[in-house]
Coordinates of C-alpha atoms in Angstrom, one line a residue:
M108 CA 19.0 -12.0 4.2
K109 CA 21.1 -11.6 7.4
N110 CA 23.7 -9.6 5.4
L111 CA 20.9 -7.5 3.8
K112 CA 19.6 -6.6 7.2
A113 CA 23.0 -5.6 8.4
I114 CA 23.4 -3.4 5.4
S115 CA 19.9 -2.1 5.8
R116 CA 20.7 -1.0 9.4
G117 CA 23.8 0.9 8.3
L118 CA 22.2 2.6 5.4
L119 CA 19.0 3.5 7.2
I120 CA 20.9 5.1 10.1
G121 CA 22.9 7.1 7.5
F122 CA 19.9 8.2 5.4
L123 CA 16.8 8.4 7.5
I124 CA 16.0 11.0 10.0
V125 CA 14.2 10.0 13.2
I126 CA 10.7 11.4 13.4
S127 CA 10.2 14.3 15.8
S128 CA 7.4 14.8 18.2
C129 CA 5.3 16.4 15.4
D130 CA 3.7 14.0 12.9
F131 CA 5.5 14.7 9.6
G132 CA 4.0 11.8 7.7
D133 CA 6.6 9.4 9.2
T134 CA 8.7 10.1 6.1
N135 CA 12.1 9.9 8.0
V136 CA 13.6 11.5 4.8
D137 CA 14.8 15.0 4.3
P138 CA 13.1 16.6 1.3
S139 CA 16.0 19.1 0.9
R140 CA 18.7 16.5 0.4
L141 CA 21.1 16.9 -2.5
D142 CA 20.1 15.4 -5.9
D143 CA 23.7 14.8 -7.0
V144 CA 24.3 11.5 -5.2
P145 CA 25.3 8.1 -6.7
V146 CA 22.6 5.6 -7.6
S147 CA 23.9 3.2 -5.0
Q148 CA 22.9 5.8 -2.3
L149 CA 19.6 6.8 -4.0
L150 CA 18.2 3.3 -4.4
P151 CA 18.1 2.3 -0.7
V152 CA 16.5 5.6 0.3
A153 CA 13.9 5.3 -2.4
Q154 CA 13.1 1.8 -1.2
A155 CA 13.0 2.7 2.5
Q156 CA 10.7 5.7 1.9
T157 CA 8.4 3.6 -0.4
A158 CA 8.1 1.0 2.4
R159 CA 7.4 3.7 4.9
N160 CA 4.7 5.2 2.6
L161 CA 2.9 1.9 2.8
G162 CA 2.8 1.8 6.6
S163 CA 2.9 5.4 7.9
I164 CA 0.2 8.1 8.3
G165 CA -1.5 7.4 4.9
A166 CA -1.9 3.8 5.9
R167 CA -3.0 4.7 9.4
I168 CA -5.7 7.0 8.2
S169 CA -6.8 4.5 5.5
G170 CA -6.8 1.7 8.1
V171 CA -9.2 3.7 10.3
V172 CA -11.4 4.5 7.3
V173 CA -11.5 0.8 6.2
Q174 CA -12.0 -0.2 9.9
H175 CA -8.8 -2.2 10.4
F176 CA -7.8 0.3 13.0
E177 CA -9.6 2.5 15.6
G178 CA -8.3 5.8 16.8
I179 CA -8.0 5.7 20.6
S180 CA -6.6 9.2 21.4
A181 CA -5.1 12.4 19.9
Q182 CA -5.1 12.7 16.1
P183 CA -6.2 9.1 15.3
L184 CA -9.3 9.7 17.4
A185 CA -10.5 12.3 14.9
Y186 CA -10.0 9.9 12.1
N187 CA -12.8 7.7 13.5
S188 CA -15.2 10.5 12.6
Y189 CA -13.7 11.2 9.2
I190 CA -12.3 14.6 10.4
L191 CA -9.7 14.7 7.5
D192 CA -9.0 18.1 6.2
E193 CA -6.4 19.6 3.9
N194 CA -3.7 19.4 6.6
S195 CA -4.1 15.7 7.4
L196 CA -1.9 14.3 4.6
D197 CA 0.0 17.4 3.6
D198 CA 3.4 16.3 4.9
Y199 CA 2.7 12.8 3.4
W200 CA 2.1 14.3 0.0
R201 CA 5.2 16.5 0.2
G202 CA 7.8 14.6 2.2
G203 CA 6.6 11.0 1.7
L204 CA 5.6 11.1 -2.0
Y205 CA 6.4 14.1 -4.2
A206 CA 9.6 15.4 -2.5
G207 CA 10.4 12.0 -1.0
A208 CA 10.1 8.6 -2.7
M209 CA 8.8 9.9 -6.1
K210 CA 11.6 12.5 -6.4
D211 CA 14.2 9.9 -5.6
C212 CA 12.7 7.6 -8.2
A213 CA 12.7 10.3 -10.8
I214 CA 16.4 11.1 -10.2
L215 CA 17.3 7.3 -10.0
I216 CA 15.6 6.7 -13.4
E217 CA 17.3 9.7 -15.1
K218 CA 20.7 8.7 -13.6
G219 CA 20.2 5.1 -14.7
K220 CA 19.4 6.2 -18.2
S221 CA 22.3 8.6 -18.5
Q222 CA 24.8 6.1 -17.1
D223 CA 23.3 3.2 -19.2
I224 CA 22.6 1.0 -16.1
P225 CA 19.1 -0.3 -16.9
Y226 CA 18.5 -2.4 -13.8
Y227 CA 18.5 0.8 -11.7
V228 CA 16.0 2.3 -14.2
G229 CA 13.8 -0.7 -13.8
I230 CA 13.7 -0.7 -10.0
G231 CA 13.1 3.1 -10.1
K232 CA 10.1 2.6 -12.4
V233 CA 8.6 -0.1 -10.2
L234 CA 8.9 2.1 -7.1
M235 CA 7.6 5.1 -9.0
A236 CA 4.5 3.1 -10.1
I237 CA 3.8 2.1 -6.5
N238 CA 4.0 5.6 -5.2
L239 CA 2.1 7.1 -8.1
N240 CA -0.7 4.6 -7.4
I241 CA -0.8 5.6 -3.8
A242 CA -1.3 9.2 -4.9
T243 CA -4.1 8.5 -7.4
T244 CA -6.0 6.1 -5.1
F245 CA -5.9 8.8 -2.4
W246 CA -6.7 11.9 -4.6
G247 CA -7.7 10.8 -8.1
D248 CA -6.2 13.4 -10.5
V249 CA -2.7 14.1 -9.4
P250 CA 0.5 15.7 -11.0
Y251 CA 2.8 13.4 -12.8
A252 CA 3.7 14.2 -16.4
E253 CA 4.9 17.7 -15.4
A254 CA 5.9 16.9 -11.9
F255 CA 9.5 15.8 -12.2
Q256 CA 10.9 17.9 -15.0
A257 CA 14.6 18.7 -14.8
Q258 CA 14.0 22.4 -14.5
G259 CA 11.8 21.9 -11.5
N260 CA 8.3 22.9 -12.4
L261 CA 6.7 24.1 -9.1
K262 CA 3.2 24.3 -10.6
P263 CA 2.6 21.1 -12.6
T264 CA -0.8 20.4 -14.1
Y265 CA -2.8 17.4 -12.8
D266 CA -3.2 14.3 -14.9
G267 CA -6.6 12.7 -14.9
Q268 CA -6.9 9.4 -13.0
E269 CA -7.5 7.4 -16.2
A270 CA -4.3 8.8 -17.6
I271 CA -2.5 8.0 -14.3
Y272 CA -3.4 4.4 -14.5
G273 CA -2.1 4.3 -18.0
S274 CA 1.1 5.8 -16.8
I275 CA 1.4 3.3 -14.1
Q276 CA 1.1 0.4 -16.5
A277 CA 3.5 2.1 -18.9
L278 CA 6.1 2.4 -16.0
L279 CA 5.8 -1.3 -15.3
D280 CA 6.1 -2.2 -18.9
E281 CA 9.2 0.0 -19.2
A282 CA 10.6 -1.6 -16.1
L283 CA 10.2 -5.0 -17.6
D284 CA 12.0 -3.8 -20.8
A285 CA 14.8 -2.4 -18.6
F286 CA 15.2 -5.7 -16.7
N287 CA 15.4 -7.5 -20.0
A288 CA 18.0 -5.2 -21.5
D289 CA 21.7 -5.9 -21.6
P290 CA 23.1 -5.1 -18.2
G291 CA 25.3 -2.0 -17.8
E292 CA 28.7 -1.9 -16.1
V293 CA 27.1 -1.2 -12.7
N294 CA 24.3 -3.4 -11.4
P295 CA 22.4 -3.3 -8.1
G296 CA 23.8 -5.5 -5.3
A297 CA 24.0 -4.8 -1.6
D298 CA 22.4 -1.4 -2.2
D299 CA 19.2 -3.2 -3.3
L300 CA 17.8 -3.8 0.2
I301 CA 14.9 -5.8 -1.1
F302 CA 16.3 -8.4 -3.5
G303 CA 20.1 -7.8 -3.4
G304 CA 20.1 -7.2 -7.2
Q305 CA 18.2 -10.3 -8.2
R306 CA 16.7 -9.2 -11.6
S307 CA 14.3 -12.2 -11.9
R308 CA 12.6 -11.2 -8.7
W309 CA 12.1 -7.7 -9.8
I310 CA 10.6 -9.0 -13.0
A311 CA 8.2 -11.1 -11.0
T312 CA 7.3 -8.1 -8.8
A313 CA 6.6 -5.9 -11.8
R314 CA 4.2 -8.5 -13.2
A315 CA 2.4 -8.9 -9.9
L316 CA 2.0 -5.2 -9.6
K317 CA 0.6 -5.0 -13.2
A318 CA -2.0 -7.6 -12.2
R319 CA -2.9 -5.6 -9.0
Y320 CA -3.4 -2.4 -11.0
Y321 CA -5.5 -4.1 -13.7
M322 CA -7.8 -5.4 -10.9
H323 CA -8.1 -1.9 -9.5
L324 CA -10.1 -1.0 -12.6
S325 CA -12.5 -4.0 -12.4
K326 CA -15.4 -1.5 -12.4
R327 CA -14.1 0.3 -15.5
D328 CA -12.5 -2.5 -17.6
P329 CA -14.5 -5.6 -18.3
D330 CA -11.2 -7.3 -19.4
A331 CA -9.4 -6.5 -16.1
S332 CA -9.4 -10.1 -14.9
G333 CA -8.2 -11.5 -18.2
K334 CA -5.4 -9.0 -18.3
A335 CA -4.4 -9.8 -14.8
L336 CA -4.2 -13.5 -15.4
E337 CA -2.5 -13.1 -18.7
I338 CA 0.4 -11.1 -17.3
L339 CA 0.9 -13.7 -14.6
K340 CA 1.3 -16.6 -17.0
N341 CA 5.0 -15.8 -17.6
G342 CA 5.9 -16.2 -14.0
T343 CA 5.6 -14.1 -10.9
I344 CA 6.0 -14.2 -7.1
S345 CA 5.8 -17.9 -6.1
A346 CA 6.3 -17.9 -2.3
N347 CA 6.4 -15.8 0.8
S348 CA 10.2 -16.1 0.7
N349 CA 10.5 -14.3 -2.6
Q350 CA 7.9 -11.5 -2.2
P351 CA 9.4 -8.0 -2.3
S352 CA 9.6 -7.1 1.4
F353 CA 11.6 -4.3 2.8
P354 CA 13.8 -5.5 5.7
F355 CA 13.1 -3.2 8.6
G356 CA 15.6 -3.6 11.5
P357 CA 15.3 -4.5 15.2
I358 CA 16.0 -1.1 16.7
E359 CA 13.9 2.0 16.9
N360 CA 15.6 4.0 14.1
E361 CA 15.0 1.2 11.7
A362 CA 11.6 0.0 12.8
N363 CA 8.6 -1.0 10.8
P364 CA 6.4 2.1 10.7
I365 CA 3.5 0.3 12.4
A366 CA 5.6 -0.6 15.4
F367 CA 7.5 2.7 15.3
F368 CA 4.2 4.6 15.7
G369 CA 3.1 2.3 18.5
L370 CA 6.3 3.1 20.4
A371 CA 6.3 6.9 19.6
R372 CA 2.5 7.4 20.2
P373 CA 1.4 4.7 22.7
N374 CA -2.3 3.8 22.9
Q375 CA -3.3 6.2 20.1
L376 CA -4.2 3.4 17.7
G377 CA -5.8 0.0 18.2
M378 CA -7.8 -2.7 16.4
N379 CA -11.2 -1.7 15.2
P380 CA -14.1 -3.6 16.9
F381 CA -15.5 -4.4 13.4
F382 CA -12.3 -6.2 12.4
L383 CA -12.0 -7.9 15.8
E384 CA -15.5 -9.2 15.5
L385 CA -14.7 -10.5 11.9
L386 CA -11.8 -12.4 13.4
N387 CA -13.9 -13.7 16.3
A388 CA -16.8 -14.8 14.0
S389 CA -14.5 -17.1 12.0
N390 CA -12.3 -18.2 15.0
D391 CA -9.4 -16.8 13.1
P392 CA -6.1 -18.0 14.5
R393 CA -4.4 -14.7 13.4
K394 CA -6.2 -12.8 16.2
A395 CA -3.6 -13.7 18.8
L396 CA -0.8 -12.6 16.4
F397 CA -2.6 -9.3 15.5
T398 CA -3.9 -8.0 18.8
K399 CA -4.0 -8.3 22.5
V400 CA -5.6 -6.3 25.3
D401 CA -3.2 -3.8 26.8
R402 CA -4.2 -1.2 29.4
G403 CA -7.8 -1.4 28.4
T404 CA -7.3 -1.1 24.6
Q405 CA -7.2 -3.7 21.8
A406 CA -3.6 -3.1 21.1
I407 CA -1.7 -3.9 17.9
Y408 CA 1.7 -2.8 19.5
V409 CA 2.8 -3.5 23.0
K410 CA 6.2 -2.2 24.1
G411 CA 8.6 -5.0 24.8
D412 CA 6.2 -7.7 23.6
N413 CA 7.2 -9.5 20.5
S414 CA 4.1 -11.7 20.3
L415 CA 2.2 -9.4 17.9
Y416 CA 3.5 -9.8 14.4
W417 CA 3.0 -6.2 13.3
G418 CA 4.1 -4.9 16.6
R419 CA 7.7 -6.1 15.9
F420 CA 10.3 -3.5 14.8
E421 CA 11.7 -6.0 12.3
S422 CA 8.5 -7.2 10.6
P423 CA 9.2 -6.6 6.8
M424 CA 6.8 -4.5 4.7
P425 CA 6.0 -6.1 1.3
L426 CA 5.5 -3.9 -1.7
I427 CA 3.0 -6.6 -2.7
S428 CA 2.7 -9.9 -0.8
F429 CA 2.5 -13.4 -2.1
S430 CA -0.9 -13.8 -0.4
E431 CA -2.3 -10.7 -2.1
L432 CA -1.2 -12.0 -5.5
L433 CA -3.0 -15.3 -4.8
F434 CA -6.2 -13.3 -3.8
I435 CA -5.9 -11.4 -7.1
R436 CA -5.8 -14.7 -8.9
A437 CA -8.7 -16.0 -7.0
E438 CA -10.9 -13.0 -7.7
A439 CA -9.9 -13.0 -11.4
N440 CA -10.6 -16.7 -11.7
L441 CA -14.0 -16.2 -10.1
R442 CA -14.9 -13.3 -12.4
L443 CA -14.1 -15.6 -15.3
N444 CA -16.1 -18.4 -13.9
I445 CA -13.2 -20.7 -13.2
L446 CA -14.4 -21.8 -9.8
T447 CA -12.0 -24.6 -9.1
L448 CA -9.0 -22.4 -9.6
A449 CA -10.7 -19.6 -7.6
Q450 CA -11.0 -22.1 -4.7
T451 CA -7.4 -23.3 -4.9
N452 CA -6.0 -19.8 -5.0
L453 CA -8.2 -18.7 -2.2
D454 CA -7.1 -21.5 0.0
N455 CA -3.4 -20.9 -0.9
A456 CA -3.8 -17.2 -0.3
I457 CA -5.1 -17.7 3.2
R458 CA -2.4 -20.2 3.9
A459 CA 0.3 -17.9 2.6
N460 CA -0.7 -15.1 4.9
M461 CA -1.1 -17.3 7.9
E462 CA 2.4 -18.8 7.4
Q463 CA 3.8 -15.3 6.9
V464 CA 2.6 -14.1 10.3
G465 CA 3.4 -17.4 12.1
V466 CA 0.2 -19.4 12.4
S467 CA 0.8 -23.1 13.1
E468 CA 0.1 -25.8 10.5
A469 CA -2.5 -27.3 12.7
H470 CA -4.4 -24.1 13.1
I471 CA -4.2 -23.3 9.3
T472 CA -5.6 -26.8 8.5
T473 CA -8.5 -26.3 10.9
Y474 CA -9.3 -22.9 9.6
L475 CA -9.3 -24.0 6.0
T476 CA -11.3 -27.2 6.8
N477 CA -14.1 -25.1 8.5
L478 CA -14.2 -22.5 5.7
P479 CA -17.2 -22.8 3.4
E480 CA -16.4 -23.9 -0.2
L481 CA -17.1 -21.3 -2.8
S482 CA -19.2 -23.8 -4.7
T483 CA -21.6 -24.1 -1.7
L484 CA -22.4 -20.4 -1.8
T485 CA -25.6 -19.2 -3.5
D486 CA -24.2 -17.0 -6.2
Q487 CA -21.1 -15.2 -7.6
E488 CA -21.7 -12.1 -5.5
A489 CA -21.6 -14.2 -2.3
R490 CA -18.4 -15.8 -3.5
L491 CA -16.8 -12.4 -4.3
K492 CA -17.8 -11.2 -0.9
M493 CA -16.0 -14.2 0.7
I494 CA -12.8 -13.8 -1.3
I495 CA -12.6 -10.0 -0.6
E496 CA -13.4 -10.5 3.1
E497 CA -10.7 -13.1 3.4
K498 CA -8.3 -10.8 1.6
Y499 CA -9.3 -8.0 3.9
K500 CA -8.1 -10.0 6.9
S501 CA -4.8 -10.8 5.2
M502 CA -4.2 -7.1 4.3
F503 CA -4.2 -6.1 8.0
C504 CA -1.3 -3.6 8.5
Q505 CA 0.5 -4.7 5.3
G506 CA -2.2 -3.6 2.9
T507 CA -4.7 -1.1 4.4
L508 CA -4.4 0.9 1.2
E509 CA -5.3 -2.1 -1.0
A510 CA -8.2 -2.9 1.4
W511 CA -9.6 0.6 0.9
V512 CA -9.3 0.1 -2.9
D513 CA -11.1 -3.2 -2.7
Y514 CA -13.9 -1.7 -0.6
R515 CA -14.5 1.1 -3.1
R516 CA -14.5 -1.1 -6.1
T517 CA -16.5 -4.1 -4.7
G518 CA -18.4 -2.9 -1.6
Y519 CA -16.7 -5.5 0.6
P520 CA -16.4 -5.9 3.4
E521 CA -19.7 -4.3 4.2
L522 CA -18.7 -1.4 6.4
T523 CA -21.1 0.6 8.5
P524 CA -20.1 4.3 8.3
A525 CA -19.1 5.9 11.6
P526 CA -22.3 6.9 13.6
D527 CA -20.6 10.2 14.5
A528 CA -19.2 11.0 11.1
S529 CA -18.5 14.6 10.6
E530 CA -20.4 16.4 7.8
S531 CA -17.7 19.1 7.4
F532 CA -16.1 17.5 4.3
N533 CA -18.4 14.6 4.0
P534 CA -22.1 15.8 3.7
S535 CA -23.5 12.3 3.1
K536 CA -21.4 10.9 6.0
I537 CA -20.5 7.7 4.1
V538 CA -17.2 5.8 4.4
P539 CA -14.8 8.3 2.7
Q540 CA -14.2 7.7 -1.0
R541 CA -11.2 10.0 -1.4
Y542 CA -9.1 12.5 0.6
L543 CA -8.8 16.3 0.2
Y544 CA -5.9 17.8 -1.7
P545 CA -3.3 19.0 0.8
I546 CA -3.0 22.6 1.8
S547 CA 0.4 23.0 0.3
E548 CA -1.1 22.5 -3.2
R549 CA -3.7 25.2 -2.4
N550 CA -0.9 27.6 -1.4
T551 CA 1.5 26.9 -4.2
N552 CA -0.4 25.3 -7.1
R553 CA -3.9 26.7 -6.6
E554 CA -4.9 27.1 -10.2
N555 CA -4.1 23.5 -11.2
M556 CA -5.5 22.1 -8.1
T557 CA -8.8 24.0 -8.6
T558 CA -9.0 22.7 -12.2
A559 CA -8.6 19.1 -10.9
M560 CA -11.2 19.7 -8.2
E561 CA -13.7 21.0 -10.8
Q562 CA -13.0 18.1 -13.2
Q563 CA -13.7 15.6 -10.4
G564 CA -16.9 17.3 -9.3
G565 CA -15.7 19.1 -6.2
H566 CA -13.5 18.6 -3.1
L567 CA -15.3 16.4 -0.6
L568 CA -14.6 13.0 1.0
D569 CA -17.8 11.5 -0.3
Q570 CA -17.0 12.0 -4.0
T571 CA -16.3 8.8 -5.9
L572 CA -13.1 8.8 -7.9
W573 CA -13.2 7.8 -11.6
A574 CA -11.7 4.3 -11.1
F575 CA -14.5 3.4 -8.7
Q576 CA -17.5 4.8 -10.5

């Protein structure tokens, strides 16, 4: 891992551009870069941008929406009131997703196929699935089938969300096939900043992601839990040490996006009072590792202070964490009425996250001892609430997007909408269910965007996406 971090520092400095004073979605990647580069250079950039997409502006906005975060000043302050217009995520859509990580993934996949190097294809498809899911959980119907054609279609049609989820699962199936193919002459090594070319760990990651995306459709697919548990039977992530984490570095140019934003925009974002109270109510030992009072705010980053886990430049960002996978198992077990396994996986999930962020064994034991047993709760709904609320705590900073998905599909945690919620794009003033398509699509792909808006019933923050209906 030390060697990987050293390689990461060199590659990131070479490929990522330091964010300017304007908020360009924290992409740190130039959308105009040349396509004709070797796969060994494409892979680390695609990985770095994917990791940043999980922690930059899309995650900050979603973190405010799901009440992990509170905007203190400047742009984040407006997020508290759900003032989220077509400009809010425009650069994230363009530079972070479509002209960023997803473009890199598409090129990586095609180069890998043409050069008969299947492991690059497999990693490219895993990363594409993650970014495509970000897009669909934000906006519902999004471009995909026509979005990355060789001739450069600037006006791709939008695929329906149901089709997108099908494409995501197909990408992961194809990734598994690629990892099980005969290796080509060139295989990932030091250029794979996450696993150093360890094929078995990418296979485990693909299976874990398939389970995650099956559970996304728990409201749509009555077999979602069974599918999730079935794909995990063949082996998957088994410890914090082998989860797919991107190794951010100890200096500003290489920093985890949560800490990077804290440094660049001090006192703009803090912990939400709702989340703080949730931690206080259960005497959660993670509180001291998640937040501290700094200059009158409940800070999640303090310059020069390494005591806050997500305030450290070098805190790695998991594509999917071991703890999340255990929570997925717990929920699926519960839905299939396997209560003993649900309890075991719940306890192990909490332990995994606490160990990840540095909670002592004594505090972990005390917390688990004081936690009510699922069997003592009155019904399945109360048990589901407990699992999702515990997962919500563990997803702080590393999974705000997943916490928002969980809220929309389960109703937990039970969030109170902002009392000063703006009606501009949210007439019912509920916790937002989606985001608005970005202004660049209105300007360059208006006809297809309009069709997608009409198919989804309009263009407002309070409109429920297909997956969560």
